mmCIF file of C-alpha atoms in Angstrom:
data_model
loop_
_atom_site.group_PDB
_atom_site.id
_atom_site.type_symbol
_atom_site.label_atom_id
_atom_site.label_comp_id
_atom_site.label_asym_id
_atom_site.label_seq_id
_atom_site.Cartn_x
_atom_site.Cartn_y
_atom_site.Cartn_z
ATOM 1 C CA MET A 1 58.928 59.020 -11.605
ATOM 2 C CA ILE A 2 61.678 56.353 -10.967
ATOM 3 C CA ILE A 3 63.396 56.470 -7.366
ATOM 4 C CA VAL A 4 66.624 55.777 -6.301
ATOM 5 C CA GLU A 5 67.196 55.094 -2.512
ATOM 6 C CA LYS A 6 70.588 54.238 -1.142
ATOM 7 C CA LEU A 7 70.513 51.422 1.451
ATOM 8 C CA HIS A 8 72.618 49.712 3.654
ATOM 9 C CA ILE A 9 71.213 46.430 4.513
ATOM 10 C CA GLU A 10 73.050 44.421 7.256
ATOM 11 C CA GLY A 11 76.184 46.529 6.327
ATOM 12 C CA ILE A 12 75.925 45.831 2.781
ATOM 13 C CA PRO A 13 75.292 48.927 0.600
ATOM 14 C CA THR A 14 73.048 49.009 -1.954
ATOM 15 C CA LEU A 15 70.591 50.660 -4.123
ATOM 16 C CA HIS A 16 67.067 50.355 -4.292
ATOM 17 C CA VAL A 17 65.346 51.079 -7.584
ATOM 18 C CA VAL A 18 61.446 51.492 -7.947
ATOM 19 C CA LYS A 19 58.505 53.377 -9.221
ATOM 20 C CA GLU A 20 57.711 56.168 -6.545
ATOM 21 C CA SER A 21 53.670 54.918 -7.106
ATOM 22 C CA LEU A 22 54.757 51.426 -6.002
ATOM 23 C CA ARG A 23 57.564 52.363 -3.220
ATOM 24 C CA GLU A 24 55.373 51.081 -0.706
ATOM 25 C CA THR A 25 53.504 48.395 -2.623
ATOM 26 C CA LYS A 26 53.972 44.849 -2.872
ATOM 27 C CA THR A 27 56.275 44.172 -6.176
ATOM 28 C CA PRO A 28 58.206 41.463 -7.884
ATOM 29 C CA PHE A 29 61.816 41.706 -6.938
ATOM 30 C CA VAL A 30 64.807 41.552 -9.198
ATOM 31 C CA MET A 31 68.293 41.865 -7.725
ATOM 32 C CA PHE A 32 71.110 42.551 -9.948
ATOM 33 C CA ILE A 33 74.871 41.870 -9.332
ATOM 34 C CA HIS A 34 77.524 43.754 -10.885
ATOM 35 C CA GLY A 35 81.012 42.357 -12.476
ATOM 36 C CA PHE A 36 84.367 41.812 -11.209
ATOM 37 C CA THR A 37 86.023 45.455 -10.864
ATOM 38 C CA SER A 38 82.980 46.935 -11.286
ATOM 39 C CA ALA A 39 80.072 49.096 -9.121
ATOM 40 C CA LYS A 40 76.578 48.652 -7.983
ATOM 41 C CA GLU A 41 76.380 52.257 -10.154
ATOM 42 C CA ASN A 42 77.241 51.051 -13.043
ATOM 43 C CA ASN A 43 73.920 48.963 -13.640
ATOM 44 C CA LEU A 44 71.452 51.719 -12.884
ATOM 45 C CA HIS A 45 70.393 51.731 -16.360
ATOM 46 C CA ILE A 46 69.325 47.819 -16.180
ATOM 47 C CA ALA A 47 67.512 48.710 -12.934
ATOM 48 C CA TYR A 48 65.874 51.699 -14.634
ATOM 49 C CA TYR A 49 64.621 49.398 -17.414
ATOM 50 C CA LEU A 50 63.262 47.106 -15.059
ATOM 51 C CA ALA A 51 61.763 49.797 -12.801
ATOM 52 C CA GLU A 52 59.754 51.079 -15.584
ATOM 53 C CA LYS A 53 58.294 47.400 -15.962
ATOM 54 C CA GLY A 54 56.956 47.735 -12.242
ATOM 55 C CA PHE A 55 60.130 45.815 -10.667
ATOM 56 C CA ARG A 56 61.516 46.688 -7.545
ATOM 57 C CA VAL A 57 65.101 46.245 -8.034
ATOM 58 C CA ALA A 58 68.174 46.156 -5.550
ATOM 59 C CA LEU A 59 71.903 46.593 -6.903
ATOM 60 C CA PRO A 60 74.066 45.361 -3.819
ATOM 61 C CA GLU A 61 77.783 46.492 -3.675
ATOM 62 C CA ALA A 62 79.923 42.847 -3.767
ATOM 63 C CA LEU A 63 82.742 42.816 -1.272
ATOM 64 C CA TYR A 64 85.888 44.766 -1.923
ATOM 65 C CA HIS A 65 84.143 46.652 -4.731
ATOM 66 C CA GLY A 66 82.733 50.342 -5.010
ATOM 67 C CA GLU A 67 82.175 51.974 -1.163
ATOM 68 C CA ARG A 68 83.510 48.307 0.281
ATOM 69 C CA SER A 69 86.615 48.776 -1.646
ATOM 70 C CA GLU A 70 89.928 48.542 -0.027
ATOM 71 C CA GLN A 71 92.197 49.547 -2.492
ATOM 72 C CA TYR A 72 93.290 46.500 -3.697
ATOM 73 C CA GLY A 73 94.980 46.401 -7.296
ATOM 74 C CA THR A 74 93.205 43.966 -10.025
ATOM 75 C CA LYS A 75 95.856 41.261 -9.278
ATOM 76 C CA GLU A 76 95.157 41.364 -5.241
ATOM 77 C CA LEU A 77 91.347 41.430 -5.762
ATOM 78 C CA ALA A 78 91.383 38.408 -8.927
ATOM 79 C CA PHE A 79 93.252 36.219 -5.964
ATOM 80 C CA ARG A 80 89.804 37.040 -3.816
ATOM 81 C CA PHE A 81 87.672 36.010 -6.725
ATOM 82 C CA TRP A 82 85.666 33.115 -4.845
ATOM 83 C CA LYS A 83 85.727 34.751 -1.560
ATOM 84 C CA ILE A 84 83.789 37.766 -3.201
ATOM 85 C CA VAL A 85 81.532 35.135 -4.979
ATOM 86 C CA LEU A 86 80.828 32.944 -2.312
ATOM 87 C CA ASN A 87 80.229 36.158 -0.022
ATOM 88 C CA GLU A 88 77.651 37.654 -2.501
ATOM 89 C CA ILE A 89 75.879 34.438 -2.586
ATOM 90 C CA ASN A 90 75.634 34.507 1.260
ATOM 91 C CA GLU A 91 74.491 38.193 1.126
ATOM 92 C CA VAL A 92 71.865 38.165 -1.347
ATOM 93 C CA THR A 93 69.604 36.354 1.088
ATOM 94 C CA LYS A 94 69.981 38.916 3.840
ATOM 95 C CA ILE A 95 68.515 41.766 0.947
ATOM 96 C CA LYS A 96 66.017 39.504 0.136
ATOM 97 C CA GLU A 97 64.607 39.139 3.870
ATOM 98 C CA TYR A 98 65.138 42.641 4.277
ATOM 99 C CA PHE A 99 62.545 43.618 1.137
ATOM 100 C CA GLU A 100 60.344 40.852 2.755
ATOM 101 C CA ILE A 101 60.500 42.002 6.263
ATOM 102 C CA ASN A 102 59.433 45.318 5.114
ATOM 103 C CA GLN A 103 56.590 43.839 3.164
ATOM 104 C CA LEU A 104 57.749 45.430 -0.614
ATOM 105 C CA ILE A 105 58.213 42.263 -2.181
ATOM 106 C CA ASP A 106 56.224 39.409 -3.470
ATOM 107 C CA SER A 107 57.890 36.409 -2.336
ATOM 108 C CA ASP A 108 56.471 33.998 -5.330
ATOM 109 C CA ARG A 109 58.201 36.811 -7.796
ATOM 110 C CA ILE A 110 61.754 36.775 -7.203
ATOM 111 C CA GLY A 111 64.520 36.785 -9.855
ATOM 112 C CA LEU A 112 68.582 37.225 -9.557
ATOM 113 C CA ALA A 113 70.650 38.008 -12.473
ATOM 114 C CA GLY A 114 74.514 39.540 -13.055
ATOM 115 C CA THR A 115 77.236 40.312 -15.265
ATOM 116 C CA SER A 116 80.264 38.443 -15.379
ATOM 117 C CA MET A 117 81.013 38.029 -11.863
ATOM 118 C CA GLY A 118 77.526 38.496 -11.151
ATOM 119 C CA GLY A 119 76.197 35.917 -13.437
ATOM 120 C CA ILE A 120 78.891 33.663 -12.125
ATOM 121 C CA THR A 121 77.298 34.337 -8.663
ATOM 122 C CA THR A 122 73.569 34.233 -9.909
ATOM 123 C CA LEU A 123 74.323 30.359 -11.177
ATOM 124 C CA GLY A 124 76.052 29.702 -7.579
ATOM 125 C CA ALA A 125 73.132 30.877 -5.813
ATOM 126 C CA LEU A 126 70.768 28.472 -7.932
ATOM 127 C CA THR A 127 72.390 25.811 -6.154
ATOM 128 C CA GLN A 128 71.462 27.259 -2.486
ATOM 129 C CA TYR A 129 68.093 29.087 -3.146
ATOM 130 C CA ASP A 130 64.725 27.933 -3.906
ATOM 131 C CA TRP A 131 63.393 31.359 -3.247
ATOM 132 C CA ILE A 132 64.853 32.284 -6.787
ATOM 133 C CA LYS A 133 61.962 32.073 -9.248
ATOM 134 C CA ALA A 134 63.642 33.166 -12.281
ATOM 135 C CA ALA A 135 67.471 33.822 -13.177
ATOM 136 C CA VAL A 136 69.677 35.559 -15.921
ATOM 137 C CA SER A 137 73.519 34.921 -16.342
ATOM 138 C CA LEU A 138 74.865 37.942 -18.653
ATOM 139 C CA MET A 139 78.441 36.413 -19.436
ATOM 140 C CA GLY A 140 78.418 34.473 -16.204
ATOM 141 C CA SER A 141 79.584 30.427 -16.223
ATOM 142 C CA PRO A 142 78.176 27.892 -13.817
ATOM 143 C CA CYS A 143 81.527 25.433 -13.592
ATOM 144 C CA TYR A 144 82.780 26.783 -11.111
ATOM 145 C CA THR A 145 85.697 23.892 -10.303
ATOM 146 C CA GLU A 146 86.497 23.966 -13.960
ATOM 147 C CA LEU A 147 86.472 27.923 -14.293
ATOM 148 C CA LEU A 148 88.976 28.193 -11.047
ATOM 149 C CA LYS A 149 91.126 25.646 -12.417
ATOM 150 C CA SER A 150 91.306 27.592 -15.967
ATOM 151 C CA GLN A 151 91.892 30.845 -13.791
ATOM 152 C CA LEU A 152 94.996 29.315 -11.994
ATOM 153 C CA TYR A 153 96.204 27.579 -15.663
ATOM 154 C CA SER A 154 96.202 31.026 -16.993
ATOM 155 C CA LEU A 155 98.175 32.363 -14.247
ATOM 156 C CA LYS A 156 100.914 30.348 -14.644
ATOM 157 C CA GLN A 157 101.171 30.549 -18.630
ATOM 158 C CA SER A 158 101.261 34.276 -17.604
ATOM 159 C CA GLY A 159 103.949 33.551 -15.435
ATOM 160 C CA ALA A 160 102.495 34.816 -12.479
ATOM 161 C CA GLU A 161 103.090 33.757 -9.019
ATOM 162 C CA ILE A 162 100.531 31.463 -7.437
ATOM 163 C CA PRO A 163 100.391 32.189 -3.788
ATOM 164 C CA LEU A 164 98.532 28.935 -3.311
ATOM 165 C CA SER A 165 100.174 25.437 -2.161
ATOM 166 C CA ASN A 166 98.805 22.118 -4.096
ATOM 167 C CA GLU A 167 96.871 21.559 -0.784
ATOM 168 C CA GLU A 168 95.509 24.618 -0.506
ATOM 169 C CA ILE A 169 93.951 24.862 -4.341
ATOM 170 C CA GLU A 170 92.294 21.364 -3.465
ATOM 171 C CA GLU A 171 90.883 23.114 -0.530
ATOM 172 C CA GLN A 172 89.327 25.709 -2.627
ATOM 173 C CA LEU A 173 88.364 23.246 -5.186
ATOM 174 C CA ALA A 174 86.282 21.213 -2.583
ATOM 175 C CA LEU A 175 84.810 24.575 -0.863
ATOM 176 C CA LEU A 176 83.460 25.356 -4.419
ATOM 177 C CA GLN A 177 81.718 22.249 -5.207
ATOM 178 C CA PRO A 178 78.629 22.824 -3.342
ATOM 179 C CA PHE A 179 78.180 25.955 -5.525
ATOM 180 C CA ASP A 180 78.859 24.207 -8.920
ATOM 181 C CA LEU A 181 75.701 23.988 -10.638
ATOM 182 C CA SER A 182 77.237 21.880 -13.114
ATOM 183 C CA LEU A 183 77.658 18.846 -10.817
ATOM 184 C CA GLN A 184 74.367 19.517 -9.601
ATOM 185 C CA THR A 185 71.802 20.299 -12.466
ATOM 186 C CA GLU A 186 68.905 18.560 -10.765
ATOM 187 C CA LYS A 187 68.974 22.024 -8.256
ATOM 188 C CA LEU A 188 67.807 23.805 -11.285
ATOM 189 C CA GLN A 189 63.951 22.704 -10.711
ATOM 190 C CA ASN A 190 62.816 23.587 -14.220
ATOM 191 C CA ARG A 191 63.318 27.481 -13.520
ATOM 192 C CA PRO A 192 63.422 29.626 -16.078
ATOM 193 C CA LEU A 193 67.153 30.673 -16.913
ATOM 194 C CA LEU A 194 68.442 32.752 -19.610
ATOM 195 C CA PHE A 195 71.926 32.858 -20.605
ATOM 196 C CA TRP A 196 73.667 35.514 -22.624
ATOM 197 C CA HIS A 197 76.994 35.386 -23.849
ATOM 198 C CA GLY A 198 79.400 36.569 -26.434
ATOM 199 C CA GLU A 199 81.249 34.218 -28.367
ATOM 200 C CA ARG A 200 84.300 36.043 -28.584
ATOM 201 C CA ASP A 201 84.706 36.656 -24.801
ATOM 202 C CA GLN A 202 88.152 35.959 -23.723
ATOM 203 C CA VAL A 203 87.434 36.324 -19.936
ATOM 204 C CA VAL A 204 84.783 34.085 -18.740
ATOM 205 C CA PRO A 205 85.076 31.608 -21.767
ATOM 206 C CA PHE A 206 82.070 30.955 -23.779
ATOM 207 C CA ALA A 207 82.412 27.140 -24.835
ATOM 208 C CA PRO A 208 81.774 25.765 -21.188
ATOM 209 C CA THR A 209 78.957 27.712 -20.444
ATOM 210 C CA TYR A 210 77.422 26.942 -24.045
ATOM 211 C CA GLN A 211 78.667 23.355 -23.154
ATOM 212 C CA PHE A 212 76.396 23.421 -19.970
ATOM 213 C CA TYR A 213 73.504 24.965 -21.531
ATOM 214 C CA LYS A 214 73.557 22.034 -24.320
ATOM 215 C CA ASP A 215 73.902 19.277 -21.550
ATOM 216 C CA ILE A 216 70.686 20.570 -19.583
ATOM 217 C CA VAL A 217 68.370 20.874 -22.658
ATOM 218 C CA PRO A 218 66.814 17.590 -21.847
ATOM 219 C CA ILE A 219 65.926 18.826 -18.350
ATOM 220 C CA TYR A 220 63.698 21.644 -19.802
ATOM 221 C CA GLU A 221 62.032 19.186 -22.324
ATOM 222 C CA LYS A 222 58.737 19.208 -21.232
ATOM 223 C CA GLU A 223 58.751 23.276 -20.899
ATOM 224 C CA PRO A 224 62.164 23.886 -23.437
ATOM 225 C CA GLU A 225 60.725 27.687 -23.385
ATOM 226 C CA LYS A 226 62.198 28.092 -19.735
ATOM 227 C CA LEU A 227 65.667 27.900 -21.439
ATOM 228 C CA GLN A 228 67.405 30.081 -23.426
ATOM 229 C CA PHE A 229 70.523 30.956 -24.731
ATOM 230 C CA ILE A 230 71.613 34.007 -26.454
ATOM 231 C CA ALA A 231 75.081 33.897 -28.305
ATOM 232 C CA ASP A 232 76.394 36.931 -29.639
ATOM 233 C CA PRO A 233 78.967 36.021 -32.452
ATOM 234 C CA LEU A 234 80.466 39.555 -32.812
ATOM 235 C CA ALA A 235 80.438 40.276 -28.699
ATOM 236 C CA ASP A 236 83.436 39.916 -26.477
ATOM 237 C CA HIS A 237 83.275 40.475 -22.704
ATOM 238 C CA LYS A 238 80.678 43.348 -23.089
ATOM 239 C CA VAL A 239 76.696 43.018 -22.789
ATOM 240 C CA SER A 240 74.901 44.310 -25.930
ATOM 241 C CA ARG A 241 71.618 45.950 -25.912
ATOM 242 C CA GLN A 242 70.306 43.317 -26.841
ATOM 243 C CA GLY A 243 71.340 41.503 -23.924
ATOM 244 C CA VAL A 244 69.768 43.848 -21.340
ATOM 245 C CA LEU A 245 66.614 44.019 -23.370
ATOM 246 C CA ALA A 246 66.634 40.400 -23.041
ATOM 247 C CA LEU A 247 66.892 40.085 -19.457
ATOM 248 C CA VAL A 248 63.851 42.612 -19.131
ATOM 249 C CA GLU A 249 61.712 40.761 -21.226
ATOM 250 C CA TRP A 250 62.651 37.380 -19.692
ATOM 251 C CA PHE A 251 61.495 38.791 -15.716
ATOM 252 C CA GLU A 252 58.437 40.529 -17.439
ATOM 253 C CA ARG A 253 57.571 36.970 -18.903
ATOM 254 C CA TYR A 254 58.623 34.775 -15.951
ATOM 255 C CA LEU A 255 57.761 37.199 -12.853
#
């Protein structure tokens, strides 16, 4: 039987998913971060597949989403996008520590993954935490500064008012740089990394992420199997079943 337990970890609503028989046992651990305007419950199917394989899974609620909603409209939420991402990078370590303190996880077998905004968060977290042993990005991007510039350009093209001065934009870019994996690929440390991305994605563009993948291939020259990019030529901004199953298999292999 798979159990789903609702926790509040330092004020962070989190779903804890694990086999009942492993509830009090140290297990490999995966945190999965949901996408923009989504909620933790929307990824329960992924948690179920992982729990079936013996993983303990945590699905945290991102700031201003789900139970933490402050009733922002999509546009208002979009202007808080990077605040949400950076906050989530900070909070994943609190969740990890909760399960460590309660001796429920093997600290040498911890994975991080996410969809869209969650994939972006995952890739940024790799710049901060050595304890992430394997990672999966579904429709994410490691190129924080480039993505922000692209977002601002799209807003200008749509005629939307940008509530930031040029100085504030530069400050935001400087704030994101320490989390931009494309600017510090040495932080990868040859950790297993899987990308899944639809080639028709108009929300998180395919090309920059794929270019990043090609740029880091030489880093994995001695262990090329630890780096993989699955490109779906028919998919837009929606993860296929193939992508979900590839994620599960990836963590089975490396955790």
